[in-house]
Every structure is written in C-alpha cells, then in structure tokens.
JSON list of C-alpha atoms in Angstrom, two decimals:
[
{"chain": "A", "resi": 60, "resn": "GLN", "atom": "CA", "xyz": [7.20, 18.54, -0.29]},
{"chain": "A", "resi": 61, "resn": "LYS", "atom": "CA", "xyz": [4.90, 15.03, 0.09]},
{"chain": "A", "resi": 62, "resn": "GLU", "atom": "CA", "xyz": [7.99, 12.62, 0.38]},
{"chain": "A", "resi": 63, "resn": "VAL", "atom": "CA", "xyz": [6.24, 11.04, -2.85]},
{"chain": "A", "resi": 64, "resn": "GLU", "atom": "CA", "xyz": [4.53, 12.14, -5.75]},
{"chain": "A", "resi": 65, "resn": "GLN", "atom": "CA", "xyz": [1.58, 11.36, -8.19]},
{"chain": "A", "resi": 66, "resn": "ASN", "atom": "CA", "xyz": [-0.37, 13.07, -10.97]},
{"chain": "A", "resi": 67, "resn": "SER", "atom": "CA", "xyz": [-4.20, 12.54, -9.74]},
{"chain": "A", "resi": 68, "resn": "GLY", "atom": "CA", "xyz": [-5.59, 11.84, -12.63]},
{"chain": "A", "resi": 69, "resn": "PRO", "atom": "CA", "xyz": [-7.90, 10.87, -13.72]},
{"chain": "A", "resi": 70, "resn": "LEU", "atom": "CA", "xyz": [-5.77, 9.76, -17.69]},
{"chain": "A", "resi": 71, "resn": "SER", "atom": "CA", "xyz": [-7.46, 8.47, -19.63]},
{"chain": "A", "resi": 72, "resn": "VAL", "atom": "CA", "xyz": [-6.09, 6.79, -23.06]},
{"chain": "A", "resi": 73, "resn": "PRO", "atom": "CA", "xyz": [-7.57, 4.83, -26.34]},
{"chain": "A", "resi": 74, "resn": "GLU", "atom": "CA", "xyz": [-7.70, 0.81, -26.13]},
{"chain": "A", "resi": 75, "resn": "GLY", "atom": "CA", "xyz": [-4.44, -0.13, -27.41]},
{"chain": "A", "resi": 76, "resn": "ALA", "atom": "CA", "xyz": [-2.68, 3.31, -26.66]},
{"chain": "A", "resi": 77, "resn": "ILE", "atom": "CA", "xyz": [0.56, 3.33, -24.15]},
{"chain": "A", "resi": 78, "resn": "ALA", "atom": "CA", "xyz": [-0.05, 4.66, -20.89]},
{"chain": "A", "resi": 79, "resn": "SER", "atom": "CA", "xyz": [2.59, 6.34, -18.34]},
{"chain": "A", "resi": 80, "resn": "LEU", "atom": "CA", "xyz": [2.03, 6.96, -15.53]},
{"chain": "A", "resi": 81, "resn": "ASN", "atom": "CA", "xyz": [4.45, 9.18, -13.56]},
{"chain": "A", "resi": 82, "resn": "CYS", "atom": "CA", "xyz": [5.92, 9.31, -10.13]},
{"chain": "A", "resi": 83, "resn": "THR", "atom": "CA", "xyz": [8.73, 11.16, -8.48]},
{"chain": "A", "resi": 84, "resn": "TYR", "atom": "CA", "xyz": [9.99, 10.84, -4.44]},
{"chain": "A", "resi": 85, "resn": "SER", "atom": "CA", "xyz": [12.16, 13.46, -2.28]},
{"chain": "A", "resi": 86, "resn": "ASP", "atom": "CA", "xyz": [14.02, 11.30, 0.23]},
{"chain": "A", "resi": 87, "resn": "ARG", "atom": "CA", "xyz": [17.33, 10.97, -1.96]},
{"chain": "A", "resi": 88, "resn": "GLY", "atom": "CA", "xyz": [18.27, 7.65, 0.37]},
{"chain": "A", "resi": 89, "resn": "SER", "atom": "CA", "xyz": [15.16, 5.63, -1.39]},
{"chain": "A", "resi": 90, "resn": "GLN", "atom": "CA", "xyz": [16.11, 2.49, -2.68]},
{"chain": "A", "resi": 91, "resn": "SER", "atom": "CA", "xyz": [13.37, 0.76, -3.42]},
{"chain": "A", "resi": 92, "resn": "PHE", "atom": "CA", "xyz": [10.07, 1.67, -5.70]},
{"chain": "A", "resi": 93, "resn": "PHE", "atom": "CA", "xyz": [6.93, -0.24, -7.00]},
{"chain": "A", "resi": 94, "resn": "TRP", "atom": "CA", "xyz": [4.85, -0.25, -8.40]},
{"chain": "A", "resi": 95, "resn": "TYR", "atom": "CA", "xyz": [0.39, -0.91, -7.00]},
{"chain": "A", "resi": 96, "resn": "ARG", "atom": "CA", "xyz": [-2.60, -1.84, -9.13]},
{"chain": "A", "resi": 97, "resn": "GLN", "atom": "CA", "xyz": [-5.04, -0.90, -6.89]},
{"chain": "A", "resi": 98, "resn": "TYR", "atom": "CA", "xyz": [-8.92, -2.00, -8.28]},
{"chain": "A", "resi": 99, "resn": "SER", "atom": "CA", "xyz": [-11.93, 0.47, -6.96]},
{"chain": "A", "resi": 100, "resn": "GLY", "atom": "CA", "xyz": [-12.96, -1.63, -3.47]},
{"chain": "A", "resi": 101, "resn": "LYS", "atom": "CA", "xyz": [-10.12, -4.06, -3.22]},
{"chain": "A", "resi": 102, "resn": "SER", "atom": "CA", "xyz": [-6.72, -4.15, -1.75]},
{"chain": "A", "resi": 103, "resn": "PRO", "atom": "CA", "xyz": [-3.10, -3.54, -3.65]},
{"chain": "A", "resi": 104, "resn": "GLU", "atom": "CA", "xyz": [-1.95, -5.27, -6.73]},
{"chain": "A", "resi": 105, "resn": "LEU", "atom": "CA", "xyz": [2.13, -5.28, -6.78]},
{"chain": "A", "resi": 106, "resn": "ILE", "atom": "CA", "xyz": [2.57, -5.56, -10.18]},
{"chain": "A", "resi": 107, "resn": "MET", "atom": "CA", "xyz": [5.65, -3.97, -10.48]},
{"chain": "A", "resi": 108, "resn": "SER", "atom": "CA", "xyz": [8.88, -3.60, -8.14]},
{"chain": "A", "resi": 109, "resn": "ILE", "atom": "CA", "xyz": [12.13, -1.44, -9.45]},
{"chain": "A", "resi": 110, "resn": "TYR", "atom": "CA", "xyz": [15.85, -1.52, -7.45]},
{"chain": "A", "resi": 111, "resn": "SER", "atom": "CA", "xyz": [18.07, -0.53, -10.15]},
{"chain": "A", "resi": 112, "resn": "ASN", "atom": "CA", "xyz": [18.65, 2.90, -12.06]},
{"chain": "A", "resi": 113, "resn": "GLY", "atom": "CA", "xyz": [17.05, 1.65, -16.00]},
{"chain": "A", "resi": 114, "resn": "ASP", "atom": "CA", "xyz": [14.21, -0.09, -17.21]},
{"chain": "A", "resi": 115, "resn": "LYS", "atom": "CA", "xyz": [12.55, -2.48, -16.27]},
{"chain": "A", "resi": 116, "resn": "GLU", "atom": "CA", "xyz": [10.13, -4.42, -18.34]},
{"chain": "A", "resi": 117, "resn": "ASP", "atom": "CA", "xyz": [7.79, -7.57, -17.65]},
{"chain": "A", "resi": 118, "resn": "GLY", "atom": "CA", "xyz": [4.83, -8.62, -20.14]},
{"chain": "A", "resi": 119, "resn": "ARG", "atom": "CA", "xyz": [2.96, -5.30, -21.18]},
{"chain": "A", "resi": 120, "resn": "PHE", "atom": "CA", "xyz": [4.63, -2.54, -17.89]},
{"chain": "A", "resi": 121, "resn": "THR", "atom": "CA", "xyz": [7.72, -1.50, -18.14]},
{"chain": "A", "resi": 122, "resn": "ALA", "atom": "CA", "xyz": [9.20, 0.48, -15.39]},
{"chain": "A", "resi": 123, "resn": "GLN", "atom": "CA", "xyz": [11.63, 3.31, -15.42]},
{"chain": "A", "resi": 124, "resn": "LEU", "atom": "CA", "xyz": [13.98, 4.45, -12.76]},
{"chain": "A", "resi": 125, "resn": "ASN", "atom": "CA", "xyz": [16.33, 7.43, -12.18]},
{"chain": "A", "resi": 126, "resn": "LYS", "atom": "CA", "xyz": [17.25, 7.94, -9.15]},
{"chain": "A", "resi": 127, "resn": "ALA", "atom": "CA", "xyz": [19.40, 11.23, -10.02]},
{"chain": "A", "resi": 128, "resn": "SER", "atom": "CA", "xyz": [16.17, 12.75, -11.12]},
{"chain": "A", "resi": 129, "resn": "GLN", "atom": "CA", "xyz": [14.34, 10.72, -8.19]},
{"chain": "A", "resi": 130, "resn": "TYR", "atom": "CA", "xyz": [12.28, 10.15, -10.62]},
{"chain": "A", "resi": 131, "resn": "VAL", "atom": "CA", "xyz": [10.32, 6.94, -10.82]},
{"chain": "A", "resi": 132, "resn": "SER", "atom": "CA", "xyz": [8.02, 5.85, -13.78]},
{"chain": "A", "resi": 133, "resn": "LEU", "atom": "CA", "xyz": [5.52, 2.90, -15.38]},
{"chain": "A", "resi": 134, "resn": "LEU", "atom": "CA", "xyz": [4.28, 2.09, -19.10]},
{"chain": "A", "resi": 135, "resn": "ILE", "atom": "CA", "xyz": [2.18, 0.26, -19.90]},
{"chain": "A", "resi": 136, "resn": "ARG", "atom": "CA", "xyz": [1.61, -1.39, -22.93]},
{"chain": "A", "resi": 137, "resn": "ASP", "atom": "CA", "xyz": [-1.43, -1.94, -25.51]},
{"chain": "A", "resi": 138, "resn": "SER", "atom": "CA", "xyz": [-3.86, -0.41, -22.92]},
{"chain": "A", "resi": 139, "resn": "GLN", "atom": "CA", "xyz": [-6.57, -2.47, -22.02]},
{"chain": "A", "resi": 140, "resn": "PRO", "atom": "CA", "xyz": [-10.42, -1.62, -20.84]},
{"chain": "A", "resi": 141, "resn": "SER", "atom": "CA", "xyz": [-9.63, -4.20, -17.67]},
{"chain": "A", "resi": 142, "resn": "ASP", "atom": "CA", "xyz": [-6.27, -2.62, -16.83]},
{"chain": "A", "resi": 143, "resn": "SER", "atom": "CA", "xyz": [-8.96, 0.68, -15.52]},
{"chain": "A", "resi": 144, "resn": "ALA", "atom": "CA", "xyz": [-7.20, 1.39, -12.03]},
{"chain": "A", "resi": 145, "resn": "THR", "atom": "CA", "xyz": [-5.93, 3.33, -9.77]},
{"chain": "A", "resi": 146, "resn": "TYR", "atom": "CA", "xyz": [-1.53, 3.39, -9.87]},
{"chain": "A", "resi": 147, "resn": "LEU", "atom": "CA", "xyz": [-0.60, 3.73, -6.95]},
{"chain": "A", "resi": 148, "resn": "CYS", "atom": "CA", "xyz": [4.01, 4.73, -6.28]},
{"chain": "A", "resi": 149, "resn": "ALA", "atom": "CA", "xyz": [5.49, 3.42, -3.17]},
{"chain": "A", "resi": 150, "resn": "VAL", "atom": "CA", "xyz": [8.98, 4.30, -2.33]},
{"chain": "A", "resi": 151, "resn": "ASN", "atom": "CA", "xyz": [10.90, 2.43, 0.49]},
{"chain": "A", "resi": 152, "resn": "ILE", "atom": "CA", "xyz": [11.55, 5.87, 1.91]},
{"chain": "A", "resi": 153, "resn": "GLY", "atom": "CA", "xyz": [15.61, 5.96, 2.97]},
{"chain": "A", "resi": 154, "resn": "ARG", "atom": "CA", "xyz": [15.23, 6.09, 6.60]},
{"chain": "A", "resi": 155, "resn": "THR", "atom": "CA", "xyz": [17.62, 3.73, 9.18]},
{"chain": "A", "resi": 156, "resn": "GLY", "atom": "CA", "xyz": [15.63, 0.36, 9.72]},
{"chain": "A", "resi": 157, "resn": "ARG", "atom": "CA", "xyz": [12.44, 1.63, 8.15]},
{"chain": "A", "resi": 158, "resn": "ARG", "atom": "CA", "xyz": [11.04, -0.91, 5.52]},
{"chain": "A", "resi": 159, "resn": "ALA", "atom": "CA", "xyz": [7.14, 0.15, 5.41]},
{"chain": "A", "resi": 160, "resn": "LEU", "atom": "CA", "xyz": [6.41, 2.67, 2.03]},
{"chain": "A", "resi": 161, "resn": "THR", "atom": "CA", "xyz": [5.36, 5.08, 1.49]},
{"chain": "A", "resi": 162, "resn": "PHE", "atom": "CA", "xyz": [2.92, 5.36, -1.66]},
{"chain": "A", "resi": 163, "resn": "GLY", "atom": "CA", "xyz": [1.71, 8.59, -3.52]},
{"chain": "A", "resi": 164, "resn": "SER", "atom": "CA", "xyz": [-1.64, 9.70, -3.50]},
{"chain": "A", "resi": 165, "resn": "GLY", "atom": "CA", "xyz": [-2.35, 7.16, -7.19]},
{"chain": "A", "resi": 166, "resn": "THR", "atom": "CA", "xyz": [-3.45, 7.32, -11.06]},
{"chain": "A", "resi": 167, "resn": "ARG", "atom": "CA", "xyz": [-6.39, 6.73, -11.66]},
{"chain": "A", "resi": 168, "resn": "LEU", "atom": "CA", "xyz": [-5.68, 5.53, -15.23]},
{"chain": "A", "resi": 169, "resn": "GLN", "atom": "CA", "xyz": [-8.90, 4.71, -17.63]},
{"chain": "A", "resi": 170, "resn": "VAL", "atom": "CA", "xyz": [-8.95, 2.93, -20.73]},
{"chain": "A", "resi": 171, "resn": "GLN", "atom": "CA", "xyz": [-11.31, 3.86, -23.62]},
{"chain": "A", "resi": 172, "resn": "PRO", "atom": "CA", "xyz": [-13.19, 0.48, -25.62]},
{"chain": "B", "resi": 28, "resn": "SER", "atom": "CA", "xyz": [5.33, -15.03, -2.00]},
{"chain": "B", "resi": 29, "resn": "ALA", "atom": "CA", "xyz": [3.42, -14.65, 1.44]},
{"chain": "B", "resi": 30, "resn": "VAL", "atom": "CA", "xyz": [-0.35, -15.41, 1.19]},
{"chain": "B", "resi": 31, "resn": "ILE", "atom": "CA", "xyz": [-2.69, -12.82, 3.78]},
{"chain": "B", "resi": 32, "resn": "SER", "atom": "CA", "xyz": [-5.62, -13.71, 4.69]},
{"chain": "B", "resi": 33, "resn": "GLN", "atom": "CA", "xyz": [-7.33, -10.40, 6.56]},
{"chain": "B", "resi": 34, "resn": "LYS", "atom": "CA", "xyz": [-10.42, -10.67, 8.75]},
{"chain": "B", "resi": 35, "resn": "PRO", "atom": "CA", "xyz": [-13.68, -9.32, 8.63]},
{"chain": "B", "resi": 36, "resn": "SER", "atom": "CA", "xyz": [-13.32, -8.43, 5.11]},
{"chain": "B", "resi": 37, "resn": "ARG", "atom": "CA", "xyz": [-15.95, -5.50, 6.30]},
{"chain": "B", "resi": 38, "resn": "ASP", "atom": "CA", "xyz": [-18.42, -5.17, 9.31]},
{"chain": "B", "resi": 39, "resn": "ILE", "atom": "CA", "xyz": [-19.79, -1.47, 10.38]},
{"chain": "B", "resi": 40, "resn": "CYS", "atom": "CA", "xyz": [-19.72, -1.30, 13.73]},
{"chain": "B", "resi": 41, "resn": "GLN", "atom": "CA", "xyz": [-21.19, 1.95, 16.21]},
{"chain": "B", "resi": 42, "resn": "ARG", "atom": "CA", "xyz": [-19.09, 4.78, 17.59]},
{"chain": "B", "resi": 43, "resn": "GLY", "atom": "CA", "xyz": [-17.72, 4.03, 21.08]},
{"chain": "B", "resi": 44, "resn": "THR", "atom": "CA", "xyz": [-17.58, 0.41, 20.97]},
{"chain": "B", "resi": 45, "resn": "SER", "atom": "CA", "xyz": [-13.66, -1.48, 19.32]},
{"chain": "B", "resi": 46, "resn": "LEU", "atom": "CA", "xyz": [-13.23, -3.70, 16.53]},
{"chain": "B", "resi": 47, "resn": "THR", "atom": "CA", "xyz": [-10.31, -5.82, 16.28]},
{"chain": "B", "resi": 48, "resn": "ILE", "atom": "CA", "xyz": [-8.61, -6.98, 13.06]},
{"chain": "B", "resi": 49, "resn": "GLN", "atom": "CA", "xyz": [-6.47, -10.35, 12.43]},
{"chain": "B", "resi": 50, "resn": "CYS", "atom": "CA", "xyz": [-4.03, -10.92, 9.73]},
{"chain": "B", "resi": 51, "resn": "GLN", "atom": "CA", "xyz": [-2.93, -14.22, 9.69]},
{"chain": "B", "resi": 52, "resn": "VAL", "atom": "CA", "xyz": [0.40, -15.11, 7.21]},
{"chain": "B", "resi": 53, "resn": "ASP", "atom": "CA", "xyz": [0.62, -19.12, 5.97]},
{"chain": "B", "resi": 54, "resn": "SER", "atom": "CA", "xyz": [4.47, -18.58, 5.49]},
{"chain": "B", "resi": 55, "resn": "GLN", "atom": "CA", "xyz": [6.84, -17.01, 8.11]},
{"chain": "B", "resi": 56, "resn": "VAL", "atom": "CA", "xyz": [7.79, -13.14, 7.83]},
{"chain": "B", "resi": 57, "resn": "THR", "atom": "CA", "xyz": [10.40, -10.81, 9.07]},
{"chain": "B", "resi": 58, "resn": "MET", "atom": "CA", "xyz": [7.69, -7.37, 8.93]},
{"chain": "B", "resi": 59, "resn": "MET", "atom": "CA", "xyz": [4.02, -7.13, 9.34]},
{"chain": "B", "resi": 60, "resn": "PHE", "atom": "CA", "xyz": [2.63, -3.13, 8.91]},
{"chain": "B", "resi": 61, "resn": "TRP", "atom": "CA", "xyz": [-1.18, -2.11, 9.24]},
{"chain": "B", "resi": 62, "resn": "TYR", "atom": "CA", "xyz": [-1.99, 0.72, 7.09]},
{"chain": "B", "resi": 63, "resn": "ARG", "atom": "CA", "xyz": [-5.39, 2.68, 6.56]},
{"chain": "B", "resi": 64, "resn": "GLN", "atom": "CA", "xyz": [-7.13, 4.37, 3.56]},
{"chain": "B", "resi": 65, "resn": "GLN", "atom": "CA", "xyz": [-9.34, 6.13, 4.30]},
{"chain": "B", "resi": 66, "resn": "PRO", "atom": "CA", "xyz": [-12.07, 7.14, 1.63]},
{"chain": "B", "resi": 67, "resn": "GLY", "atom": "CA", "xyz": [-10.38, 8.59, -2.19]},
{"chain": "B", "resi": 68, "resn": "GLN", "atom": "CA", "xyz": [-7.65, 8.70, -0.31]},
{"chain": "B", "resi": 69, "resn": "SER", "atom": "CA", "xyz": [-3.47, 7.04, -0.44]},
{"chain": "B", "resi": 70, "resn": "LEU", "atom": "CA", "xyz": [-2.56, 4.24, 1.99]},
{"chain": "B", "resi": 71, "resn": "THR", "atom": "CA", "xyz": [-0.78, 6.68, 5.65]},
{"chain": "B", "resi": 72, "resn": "LEU", "atom": "CA", "xyz": [1.04, 3.56, 7.64]},
{"chain": "B", "resi": 73, "resn": "ILE", "atom": "CA", "xyz": [-0.88, 3.59, 10.58]},
{"chain": "B", "resi": 74, "resn": "ALA", "atom": "CA", "xyz": [2.48, 1.13, 12.73]},
{"chain": "B", "resi": 75, "resn": "THR", "atom": "CA", "xyz": [4.45, -1.77, 12.29]},
{"chain": "B", "resi": 76, "resn": "ALA", "atom": "CA", "xyz": [4.26, -5.04, 14.34]},
{"chain": "B", "resi": 77, "resn": "ASN", "atom": "CA", "xyz": [7.67, -5.90, 16.32]},
{"chain": "B", "resi": 78, "resn": "GLN", "atom": "CA", "xyz": [7.26, -9.54, 16.92]},
{"chain": "B", "resi": 79, "resn": "GLY", "atom": "CA", "xyz": [7.92, -10.14, 20.58]},
{"chain": "B", "resi": 80, "resn": "SER", "atom": "CA", "xyz": [7.86, -5.85, 21.02]},
{"chain": "B", "resi": 81, "resn": "GLU", "atom": "CA", "xyz": [6.35, -3.70, 21.45]},
{"chain": "B", "resi": 82, "resn": "ALA", "atom": "CA", "xyz": [4.91, -1.99, 18.18]},
{"chain": "B", "resi": 83, "resn": "THR", "atom": "CA", "xyz": [6.41, 1.38, 16.15]},
{"chain": "B", "resi": 84, "resn": "TYR", "atom": "CA", "xyz": [3.90, 4.06, 16.02]},
{"chain": "B", "resi": 85, "resn": "GLU", "atom": "CA", "xyz": [3.28, 6.90, 12.80]},
{"chain": "B", "resi": 86, "resn": "SER", "atom": "CA", "xyz": [3.03, 9.85, 13.91]},
{"chain": "B", "resi": 87, "resn": "GLY", "atom": "CA", "xyz": [-0.78, 10.85, 13.91]},
{"chain": "B", "resi": 88, "resn": "PHE", "atom": "CA", "xyz": [-1.56, 7.13, 15.78]},
{"chain": "B", "resi": 89, "resn": "VAL", "atom": "CA", "xyz": [-1.46, 6.15, 19.24]},
{"chain": "B", "resi": 90, "resn": "ILE", "atom": "CA", "xyz": [-0.99, 2.54, 20.96]},
{"chain": "B", "resi": 91, "resn": "ASP", "atom": "CA", "xyz": [-4.20, 3.79, 23.00]},
{"chain": "B", "resi": 92, "resn": "LYS", "atom": "CA", "xyz": [-5.80, 4.07, 20.57]},
{"chain": "B", "resi": 93, "resn": "PHE", "atom": "CA", "xyz": [-5.25, 1.54, 17.98]},
{"chain": "B", "resi": 94, "resn": "PRO", "atom": "CA", "xyz": [-3.45, -1.16, 20.06]},
{"chain": "B", "resi": 95, "resn": "ILE", "atom": "CA", "xyz": [-1.33, -3.95, 18.30]},
{"chain": "B", "resi": 96, "resn": "SER", "atom": "CA", "xyz": [0.02, -7.09, 18.80]},
{"chain": "B", "resi": 97, "resn": "ARG", "atom": "CA", "xyz": [2.15, -9.42, 16.94]},
{"chain": "B", "resi": 98, "resn": "PRO", "atom": "CA", "xyz": [2.84, -12.65, 19.16]},
{"chain": "B", "resi": 99, "resn": "ASN", "atom": "CA", "xyz": [3.99, -14.70, 16.72]},
{"chain": "B", "resi": 100, "resn": "LEU", "atom": "CA", "xyz": [6.15, -14.46, 12.61]},
{"chain": "B", "resi": 101, "resn": "THR", "atom": "CA", "xyz": [3.03, -15.52, 11.56]},
{"chain": "B", "resi": 102, "resn": "PHE", "atom": "CA", "xyz": [0.46, -13.91, 12.87]},
{"chain": "B", "resi": 103, "resn": "SER", "atom": "CA", "xyz": [-1.02, -9.96, 14.50]},
{"chain": "B", "resi": 104, "resn": "THR", "atom": "CA", "xyz": [-3.98, -8.15, 14.86]},
{"chain": "B", "resi": 105, "resn": "LEU", "atom": "CA", "xyz": [-4.74, -4.25, 15.00]},
{"chain": "B", "resi": 106, "resn": "THR", "atom": "CA", "xyz": [-7.84, -2.50, 17.33]},
{"chain": "B", "resi": 107, "resn": "VAL", "atom": "CA", "xyz": [-9.84, 0.02, 16.45]},
{"chain": "B", "resi": 108, "resn": "SER", "atom": "CA", "xyz": [-10.86, 1.30, 20.38]},
{"chain": "B", "resi": 109, "resn": "ASN", "atom": "CA", "xyz": [-13.27, 3.45, 20.82]},
{"chain": "B", "resi": 110, "resn": "MET", "atom": "CA", "xyz": [-14.24, 4.12, 17.00]},
{"chain": "B", "resi": 111, "resn": "SER", "atom": "CA", "xyz": [-16.06, 7.16, 15.99]},
{"chain": "B", "resi": 112, "resn": "PRO", "atom": "CA", "xyz": [-17.32, 7.68, 11.69]},
{"chain": "B", "resi": 113, "resn": "GLU", "atom": "CA", "xyz": [-13.93, 9.16, 11.60]},
{"chain": "B", "resi": 114, "resn": "ASP", "atom": "CA", "xyz": [-12.12, 5.27, 11.53]},
{"chain": "B", "resi": 115, "resn": "SER", "atom": "CA", "xyz": [-14.27, 4.69, 8.36]},
{"chain": "B", "resi": 116, "resn": "SER", "atom": "CA", "xyz": [-11.71, 3.34, 6.12]},
{"chain": "B", "resi": 117, "resn": "ILE", "atom": "CA", "xyz": [-10.52, 0.35, 4.65]},
{"chain": "B", "resi": 118, "resn": "TYR", "atom": "CA", "xyz": [-7.24, -1.31, 6.96]},
{"chain": "B", "resi": 119, "resn": "LEU", "atom": "CA", "xyz": [-4.52, -3.16, 5.26]},
{"chain": "B", "resi": 120, "resn": "CYS", "atom": "CA", "xyz": [-2.33, -5.91, 6.97]},
{"chain": "B", "resi": 121, "resn": "SER", "atom": "CA", "xyz": [0.61, -5.96, 4.91]},
{"chain": "B", "resi": 122, "resn": "VAL", "atom": "CA", "xyz": [4.41, -7.90, 5.05]},
{"chain": "B", "resi": 123, "resn": "ASP", "atom": "CA", "xyz": [7.59, -8.04, 3.09]},
{"chain": "B", "resi": 124, "resn": "GLU", "atom": "CA", "xyz": [9.88, -11.13, 3.63]},
{"chain": "B", "resi": 125, "resn": "GLY", "atom": "CA", "xyz": [13.98, -8.94, 4.34]},
{"chain": "B", "resi": 126, "resn": "ALA", "atom": "CA", "xyz": [15.10, -5.50, 3.18]},
{"chain": "B", "resi": 127, "resn": "GLY", "atom": "CA", "xyz": [14.60, -5.20, 0.00]},
{"chain": "B", "resi": 128, "resn": "THR", "atom": "CA", "xyz": [12.01, -7.28, -0.67]},
{"chain": "B", "resi": 129, "resn": "GLU", "atom": "CA", "xyz": [7.89, -6.58, -2.02]},
{"chain": "B", "resi": 130, "resn": "ALA", "atom": "CA", "xyz": [5.53, -5.68, 0.30]},
{"chain": "B", "resi": 131, "resn": "PHE", "atom": "CA", "xyz": [2.57, -7.57, -0.09]},
{"chain": "B", "resi": 132, "resn": "PHE", "atom": "CA", "xyz": [-1.16, -6.47, 0.93]},
{"chain": "B", "resi": 133, "resn": "GLY", "atom": "CA", "xyz": [-4.33, -8.46, 1.83]},
{"chain": "B", "resi": 134, "resn": "GLN", "atom": "CA", "xyz": [-7.94, -8.31, 1.28]},
{"chain": "B", "resi": 135, "resn": "GLY", "atom": "CA", "xyz": [-8.80, -5.72, 3.75]},
{"chain": "B", "resi": 136, "resn": "THR", "atom": "CA", "xyz": [-10.99, -4.68, 6.24]},
{"chain": "B", "resi": 137, "resn": "ARG", "atom": "CA", "xyz": [-13.47, -2.12, 5.14]},
{"chain": "B", "resi": 138, "resn": "LEU", "atom": "CA", "xyz": [-15.01, -0.39, 8.57]},
{"chain": "B", "resi": 139, "resn": "THR", "atom": "CA", "xyz": [-17.48, 1.48, 8.54]},
{"chain": "B", "resi": 140, "resn": "VAL", "atom": "CA", "xyz": [-18.90, 3.48, 12.03]},
{"chain": "B", "resi": 141, "resn": "VAL", "atom": "CA", "xyz": [-22.26, 4.42, 12.33]}
]
C-alpha cells in the first residue's frame, strides 16, 4: 500500500463546476496535510495546508480533512481553465523526527472551457 | 514565505560527468530537502540536508551518488555524480521554517543526461 494515494485522473470538469480531488494516507500519526498545484514544467506551488479535522476555506479552494478515515480532499469551486494542472497531495508522515513530505502521485485536472 | 533560488534552472550533461545544483534561501531555515521528480512521476525525497552534519538519505539514495552540502542555514548543494540517462529528472530544493509549517519549493533544475 502506498503511503499517500491519489487517483491519477485525468479529472475533467466543465468551466464553472466544482472539482473534487481526493487523497488517502496510510499513517494514522500524520499531522500535516498539503495540496500543491503543479503546472507542466514548473515546480509545485502550495495552495492549501490543513492540520485539523474539518474544512478550511481560502477563496475558491476548500480543503477537507478526516483523520479517522485518513482522508483529505480539495474542492475547487467555479473551476477555471487556468486551474488545469496536476494537484499533488502531500503528507507529513508521522515518523519521529521526520519533517519531509511524502507525496501522492498527483491528479491531473482538466477544466474544459 | 521564504524565497528560494535554485540554479541552474536546466542543464544538458554528458553521461559520466557530475552536476552540482545550488539552493539559496533568503532567510535562515531549519530544514532543507532535496527531491527528485522523474518524468511523469511525483516527487521522491532524496535526502534531508542537515546544517553542520551529514545529510540523511532516503532508501535507494546514497551519498556517493548524491553528495549534499549544507554549510549554513541559507544554502545547500546537491551533486548528481557519474550521471547516466536514468538521472534525467527535475531536481527540487524545498525548505520549511519549523515543525508543522508549510514547505516551499525552488523553481527546480531540469537535468537531461545524454
């Protein structure tokens, strides 16, 4: 079992719709959860972080965390063609002393005009 | 957030040679990390660069192949040694500013080995 799992996609949504991206993780001790956006040929850009159960909203983005289910998601409202990118879920796996992130394989999002 | 400058941004290298990638941060940071992103893949951690001590390498990565320096709290280098075409990847420097904080990336180095 991979430590962080994502559906590779592509996830295709029409412009203006809600895009829902999902991620599961294996280590119950994980404390920090991040969503990065990566455009082709570019480095990952942090868009959301979440540390406690529930929802966290920032503009059109909402991150949701459910530690009991070991599940974190990202909702993108009013999707725009410029949101077309690969979205990487990253988790600080709860190993003692480790601060590096473990990444999922990424979900490619396509927003159709 | 910290501003991270990584260079070179890209390079094409001959097999058997070595390339050193530099990562400069505009503020002191406690942790610096080096990741590799192979074509079409996600990010894999190579090592954690520790200031004043040897880097901590992940399984599958060794110091002889990927020597790392961290002379101070704002700078680190990663060398890719004795390169082969399989080393063609994007190499990324990342930093965080403390436990539980967010991690940010440099712009990456796109390496092609021919």
